[in-house]
Coordinates of N, CA and C in Angstrom, one line a residue:
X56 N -12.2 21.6 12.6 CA -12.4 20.1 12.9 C -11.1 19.7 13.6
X57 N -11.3 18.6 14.7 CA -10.0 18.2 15.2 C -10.6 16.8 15.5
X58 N -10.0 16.1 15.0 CA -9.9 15.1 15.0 C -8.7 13.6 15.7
X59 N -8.9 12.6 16.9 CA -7.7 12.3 16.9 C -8.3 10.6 16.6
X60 N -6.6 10.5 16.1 CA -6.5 8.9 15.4 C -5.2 8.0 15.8
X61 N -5.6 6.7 16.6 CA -4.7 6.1 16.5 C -4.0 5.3 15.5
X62 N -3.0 4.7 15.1 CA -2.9 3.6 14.0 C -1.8 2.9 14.3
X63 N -2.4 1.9 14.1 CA -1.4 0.8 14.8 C -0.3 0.3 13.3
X64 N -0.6 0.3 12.5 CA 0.3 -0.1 11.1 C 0.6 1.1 10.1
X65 N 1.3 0.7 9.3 CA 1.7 1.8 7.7 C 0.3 1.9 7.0
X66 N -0.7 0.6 6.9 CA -1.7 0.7 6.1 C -2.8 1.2 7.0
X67 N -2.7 1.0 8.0 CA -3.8 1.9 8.7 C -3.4 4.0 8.6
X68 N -2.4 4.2 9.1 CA -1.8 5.6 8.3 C -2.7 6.1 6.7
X69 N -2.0 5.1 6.2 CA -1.9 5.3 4.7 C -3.9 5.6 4.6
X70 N -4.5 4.8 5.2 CA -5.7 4.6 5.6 C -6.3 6.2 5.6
X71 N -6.3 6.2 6.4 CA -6.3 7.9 7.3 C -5.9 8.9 6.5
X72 N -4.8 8.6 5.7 CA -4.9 9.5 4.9 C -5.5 9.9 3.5
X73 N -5.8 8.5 3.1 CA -7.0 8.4 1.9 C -8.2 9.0 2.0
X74 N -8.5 9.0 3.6 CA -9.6 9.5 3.5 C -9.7 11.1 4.3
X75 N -8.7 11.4 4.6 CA -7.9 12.6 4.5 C -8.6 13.4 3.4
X76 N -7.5 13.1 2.0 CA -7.5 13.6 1.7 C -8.5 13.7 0.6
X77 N -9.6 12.8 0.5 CA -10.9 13.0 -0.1 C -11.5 14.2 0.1
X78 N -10.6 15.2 1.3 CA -11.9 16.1 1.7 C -11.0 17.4 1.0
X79 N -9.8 17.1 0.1 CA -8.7 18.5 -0.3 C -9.3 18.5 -1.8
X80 N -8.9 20.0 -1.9 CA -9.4 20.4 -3.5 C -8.2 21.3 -3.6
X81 N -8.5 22.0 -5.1 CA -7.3 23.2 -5.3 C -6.9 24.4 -4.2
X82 N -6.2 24.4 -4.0 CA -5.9 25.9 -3.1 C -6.0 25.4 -1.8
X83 N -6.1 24.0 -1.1 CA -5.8 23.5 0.1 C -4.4 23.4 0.1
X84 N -4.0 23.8 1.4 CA -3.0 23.5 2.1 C -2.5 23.1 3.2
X85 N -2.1 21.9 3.8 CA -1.9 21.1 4.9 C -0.7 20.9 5.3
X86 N 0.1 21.2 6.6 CA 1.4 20.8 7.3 C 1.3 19.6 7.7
X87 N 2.2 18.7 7.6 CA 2.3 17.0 7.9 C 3.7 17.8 9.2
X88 N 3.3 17.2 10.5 CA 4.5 17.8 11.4 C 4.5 16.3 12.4
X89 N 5.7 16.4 12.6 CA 6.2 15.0 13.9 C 7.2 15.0 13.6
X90 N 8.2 14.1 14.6 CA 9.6 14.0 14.3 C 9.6 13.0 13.5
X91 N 11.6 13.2 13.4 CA 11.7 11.8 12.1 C 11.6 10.6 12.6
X92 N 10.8 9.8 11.7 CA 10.3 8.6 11.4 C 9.0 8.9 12.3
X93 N 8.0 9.3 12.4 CA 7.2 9.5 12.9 C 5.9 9.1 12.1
X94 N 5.6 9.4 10.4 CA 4.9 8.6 9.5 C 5.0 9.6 8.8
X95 N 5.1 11.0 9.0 CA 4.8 12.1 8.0 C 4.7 11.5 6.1
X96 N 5.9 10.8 6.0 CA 6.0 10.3 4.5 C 4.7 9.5 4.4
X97 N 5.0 8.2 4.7 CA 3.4 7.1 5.1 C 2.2 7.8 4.7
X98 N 2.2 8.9 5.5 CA 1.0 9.7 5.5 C 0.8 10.6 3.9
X99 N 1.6 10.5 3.8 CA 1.9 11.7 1.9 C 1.8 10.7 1.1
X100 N 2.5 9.2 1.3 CA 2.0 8.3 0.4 C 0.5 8.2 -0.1
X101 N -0.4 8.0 1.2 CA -2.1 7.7 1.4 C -2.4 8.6 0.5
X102 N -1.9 10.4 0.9 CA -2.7 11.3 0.0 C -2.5 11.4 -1.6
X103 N -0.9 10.6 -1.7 CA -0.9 10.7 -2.8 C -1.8 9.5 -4.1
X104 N -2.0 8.6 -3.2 CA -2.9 7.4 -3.5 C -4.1 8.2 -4.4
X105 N -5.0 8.8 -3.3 CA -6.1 9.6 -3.4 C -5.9 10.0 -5.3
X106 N -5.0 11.1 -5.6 CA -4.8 12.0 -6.5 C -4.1 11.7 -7.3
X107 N -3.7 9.5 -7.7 CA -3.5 8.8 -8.5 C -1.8 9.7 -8.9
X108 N -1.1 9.6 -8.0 CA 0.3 9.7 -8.5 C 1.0 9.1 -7.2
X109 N 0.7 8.0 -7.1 CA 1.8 7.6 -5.9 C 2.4 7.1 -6.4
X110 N 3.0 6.5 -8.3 CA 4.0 6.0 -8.2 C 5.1 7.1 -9.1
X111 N 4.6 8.4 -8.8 CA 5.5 9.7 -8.8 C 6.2 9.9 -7.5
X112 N 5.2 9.1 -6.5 CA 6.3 9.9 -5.0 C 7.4 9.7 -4.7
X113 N 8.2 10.4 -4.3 CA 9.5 10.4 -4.1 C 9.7 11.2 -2.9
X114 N 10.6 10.8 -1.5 CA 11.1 11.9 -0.7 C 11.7 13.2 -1.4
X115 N 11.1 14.4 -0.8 CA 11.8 15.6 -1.8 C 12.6 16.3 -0.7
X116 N 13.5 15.2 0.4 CA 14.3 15.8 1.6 C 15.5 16.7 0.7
X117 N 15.8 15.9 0.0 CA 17.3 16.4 -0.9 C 16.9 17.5 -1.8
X118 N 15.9 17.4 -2.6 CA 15.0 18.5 -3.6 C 14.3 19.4 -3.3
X119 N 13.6 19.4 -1.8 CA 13.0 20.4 -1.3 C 11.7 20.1 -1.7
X120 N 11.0 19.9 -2.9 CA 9.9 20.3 -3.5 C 9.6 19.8 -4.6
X121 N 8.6 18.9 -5.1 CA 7.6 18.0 -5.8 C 6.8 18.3 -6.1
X122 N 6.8 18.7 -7.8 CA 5.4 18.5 -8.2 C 4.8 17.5 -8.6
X123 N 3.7 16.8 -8.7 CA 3.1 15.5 -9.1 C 1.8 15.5 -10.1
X124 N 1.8 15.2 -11.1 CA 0.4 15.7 -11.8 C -0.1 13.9 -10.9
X125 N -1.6 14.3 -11.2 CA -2.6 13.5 -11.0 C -4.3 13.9 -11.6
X126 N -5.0 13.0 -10.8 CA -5.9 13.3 -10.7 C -7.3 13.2 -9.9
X127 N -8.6 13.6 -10.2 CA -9.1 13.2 -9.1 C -10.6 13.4 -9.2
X128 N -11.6 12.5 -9.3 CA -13.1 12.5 -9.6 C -12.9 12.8 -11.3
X129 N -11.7 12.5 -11.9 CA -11.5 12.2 -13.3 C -11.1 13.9 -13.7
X130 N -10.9 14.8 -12.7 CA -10.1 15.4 -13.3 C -8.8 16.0 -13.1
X131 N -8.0 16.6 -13.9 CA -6.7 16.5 -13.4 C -6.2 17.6 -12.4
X132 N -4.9 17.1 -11.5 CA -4.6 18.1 -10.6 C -3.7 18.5 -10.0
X133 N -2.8 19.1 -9.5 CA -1.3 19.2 -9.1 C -1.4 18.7 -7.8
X134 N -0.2 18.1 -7.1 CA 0.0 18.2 -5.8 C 1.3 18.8 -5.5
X135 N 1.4 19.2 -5.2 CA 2.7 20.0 -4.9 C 3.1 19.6 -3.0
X136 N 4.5 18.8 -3.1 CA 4.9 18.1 -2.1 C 6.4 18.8 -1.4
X137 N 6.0 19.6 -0.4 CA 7.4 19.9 0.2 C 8.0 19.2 1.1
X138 N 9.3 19.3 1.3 CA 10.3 19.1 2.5 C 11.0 20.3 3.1
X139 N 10.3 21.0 4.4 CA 11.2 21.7 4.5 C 12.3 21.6 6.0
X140 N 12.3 20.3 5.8 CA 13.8 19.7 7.1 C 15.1 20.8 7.2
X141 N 15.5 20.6 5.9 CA 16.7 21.2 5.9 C 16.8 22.7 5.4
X142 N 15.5 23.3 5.3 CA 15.6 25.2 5.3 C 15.5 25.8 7.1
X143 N 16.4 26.8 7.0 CA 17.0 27.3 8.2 C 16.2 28.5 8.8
X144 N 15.6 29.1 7.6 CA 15.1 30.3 7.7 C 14.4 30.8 6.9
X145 N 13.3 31.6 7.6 CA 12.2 32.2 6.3 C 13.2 32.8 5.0
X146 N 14.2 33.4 5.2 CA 14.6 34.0 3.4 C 15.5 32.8 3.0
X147 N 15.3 31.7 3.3 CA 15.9 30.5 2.5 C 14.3 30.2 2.0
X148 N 13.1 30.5 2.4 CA 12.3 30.1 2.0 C 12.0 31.1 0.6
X149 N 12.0 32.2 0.8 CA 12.3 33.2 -0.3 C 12.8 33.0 -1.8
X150 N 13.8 32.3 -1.1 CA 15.1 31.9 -2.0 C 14.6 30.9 -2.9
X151 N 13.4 29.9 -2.4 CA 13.5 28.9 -3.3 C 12.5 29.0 -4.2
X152 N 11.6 30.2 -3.6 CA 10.6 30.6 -4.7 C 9.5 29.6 -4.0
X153 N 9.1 29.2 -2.3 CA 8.3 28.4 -1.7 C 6.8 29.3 -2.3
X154 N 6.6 30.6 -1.4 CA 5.4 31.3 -1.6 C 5.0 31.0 -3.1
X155 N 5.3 30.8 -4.1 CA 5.1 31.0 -5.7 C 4.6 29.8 -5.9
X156 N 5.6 28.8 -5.1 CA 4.5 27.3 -5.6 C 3.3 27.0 -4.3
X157 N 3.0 27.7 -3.4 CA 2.2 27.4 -1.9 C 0.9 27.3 -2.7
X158 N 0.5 28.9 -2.8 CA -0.7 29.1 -3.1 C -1.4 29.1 -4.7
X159 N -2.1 28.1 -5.2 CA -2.8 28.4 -6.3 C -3.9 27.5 -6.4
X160 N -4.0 27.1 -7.7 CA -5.3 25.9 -8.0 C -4.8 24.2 -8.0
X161 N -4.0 24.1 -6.9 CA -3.5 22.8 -6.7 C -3.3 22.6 -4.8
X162 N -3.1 21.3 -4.8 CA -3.0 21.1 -3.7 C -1.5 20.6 -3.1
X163 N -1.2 21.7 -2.1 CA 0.2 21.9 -1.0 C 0.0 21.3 -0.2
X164 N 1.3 19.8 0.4 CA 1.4 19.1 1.5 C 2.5 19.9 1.6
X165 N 3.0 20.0 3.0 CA 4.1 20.6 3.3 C 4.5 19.6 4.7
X166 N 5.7 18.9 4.6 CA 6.3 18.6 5.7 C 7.2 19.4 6.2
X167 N 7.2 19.4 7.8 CA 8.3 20.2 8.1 C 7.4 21.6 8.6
X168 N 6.0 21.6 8.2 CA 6.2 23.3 7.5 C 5.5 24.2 9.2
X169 N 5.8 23.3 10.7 CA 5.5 23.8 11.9 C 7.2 24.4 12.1
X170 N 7.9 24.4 11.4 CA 9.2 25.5 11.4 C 9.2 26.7 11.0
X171 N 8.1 27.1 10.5 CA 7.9 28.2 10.1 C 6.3 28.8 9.9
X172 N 5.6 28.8 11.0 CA 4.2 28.8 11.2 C 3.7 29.8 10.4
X173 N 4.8 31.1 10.8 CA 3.9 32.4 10.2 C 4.1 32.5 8.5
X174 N 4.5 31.4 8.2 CA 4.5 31.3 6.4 C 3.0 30.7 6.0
X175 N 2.3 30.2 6.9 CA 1.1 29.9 6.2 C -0.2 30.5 6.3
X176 N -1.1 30.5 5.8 CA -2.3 31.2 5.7 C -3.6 30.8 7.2
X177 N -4.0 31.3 7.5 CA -4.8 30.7 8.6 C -5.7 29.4 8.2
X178 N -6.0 29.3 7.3 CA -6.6 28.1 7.5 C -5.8 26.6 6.2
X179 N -4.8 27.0 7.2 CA -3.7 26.1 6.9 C -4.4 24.8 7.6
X180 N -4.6 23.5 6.9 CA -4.8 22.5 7.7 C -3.5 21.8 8.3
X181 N -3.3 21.0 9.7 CA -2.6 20.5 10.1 C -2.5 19.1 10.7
X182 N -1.8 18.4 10.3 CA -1.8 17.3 10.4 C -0.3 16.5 11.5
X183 N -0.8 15.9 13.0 CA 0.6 16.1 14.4 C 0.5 14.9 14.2
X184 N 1.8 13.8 13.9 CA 1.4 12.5 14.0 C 3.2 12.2 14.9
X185 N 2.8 11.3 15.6 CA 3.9 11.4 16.6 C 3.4 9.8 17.4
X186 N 4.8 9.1 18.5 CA 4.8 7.7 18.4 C 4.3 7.6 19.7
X187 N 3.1 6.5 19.6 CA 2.3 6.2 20.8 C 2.9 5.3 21.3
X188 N 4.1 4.5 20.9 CA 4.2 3.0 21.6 C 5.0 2.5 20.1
X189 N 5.1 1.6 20.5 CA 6.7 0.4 19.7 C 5.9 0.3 18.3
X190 N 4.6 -0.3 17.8 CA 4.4 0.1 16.4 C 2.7 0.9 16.2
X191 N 2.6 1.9 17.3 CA 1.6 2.8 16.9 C 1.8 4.3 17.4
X192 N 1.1 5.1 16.2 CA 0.7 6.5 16.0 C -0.3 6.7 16.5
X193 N -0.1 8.2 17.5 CA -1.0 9.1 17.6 C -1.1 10.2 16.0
X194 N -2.2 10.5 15.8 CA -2.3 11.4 14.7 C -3.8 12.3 14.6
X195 N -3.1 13.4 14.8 CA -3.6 14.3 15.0 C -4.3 15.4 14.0
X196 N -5.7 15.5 13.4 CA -6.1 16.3 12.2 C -6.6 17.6 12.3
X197 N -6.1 18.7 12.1 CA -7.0 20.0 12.7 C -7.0 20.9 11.4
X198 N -8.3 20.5 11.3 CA -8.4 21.6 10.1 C -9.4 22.9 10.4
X199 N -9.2 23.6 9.6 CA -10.5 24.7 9.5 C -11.8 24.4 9.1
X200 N -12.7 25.3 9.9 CA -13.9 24.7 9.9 C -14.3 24.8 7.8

């Protein structure tokens, strides 16, 4: 699926991404990529909305990595929230034990994570959101069929 969206505000984002993320279950994994300030966070807020832990979110630029219990259709669920701005290299990726939290029965946003493409699985969903003009986003959804 590819999908494109413009959004003119934070709540229209956040928007987009609620209903995003209605469509993730355990073992989904999605890249949030654009430069900084682009909405990538905004957009992690929305999903985190969805899976009832948004007032767990936190930037994890400095921590790397976020787990968040939630839940979702009443039952409970992990979201597991990366930053990977500041890793240099796949064996810094290694190093922090990324692969071990990526794949399981929870759901991986990863920002950052078009720095290192061949770390993800093919049907990695991807999410390009980048600036159309003074307060709107292009955003871009390409998932596997």
């Amino acid at each position: 699926m590819h999908k494109e969206h413009l959004s003119s505000s934070v709540e229209e984002t956040r928007e987009l991404a609620r209903q995003f993320a209605c469509s993730l279950g355990p073992g989904d994994i999605v890249c949030l990529n654009g430069d900084l300030g682009a909405g990538k966070t905004e957009f992690m807020r929305g999903i985190a909305q969805v899976f009832n832990c948004e007032e767990q979110l936190s930037s994890p630029t400095f921590s790397l990595f976020n787990i968040y219990e939630g839940s979702f259709s009443g039952q409970p669920i992990e979201l597991h929230h990366f930053d990977l701005y500041r890793i240099d290299s796949p064996s810094e990726l290694d190093a922090i034990g990324f692969y071990d939290y990526l794949r399981g029965p929870f759901v991986s946003v990863v920002e950052w994570g078009d720095k290192f493409p061949e770390a993800f699985p093919p049907d990695t969903g991807n999410v390009f959101i980048e600036s159309a003009g003074e307060n709107q986003r292009r955003i871009v959804i390409d998932t596997q069929p």
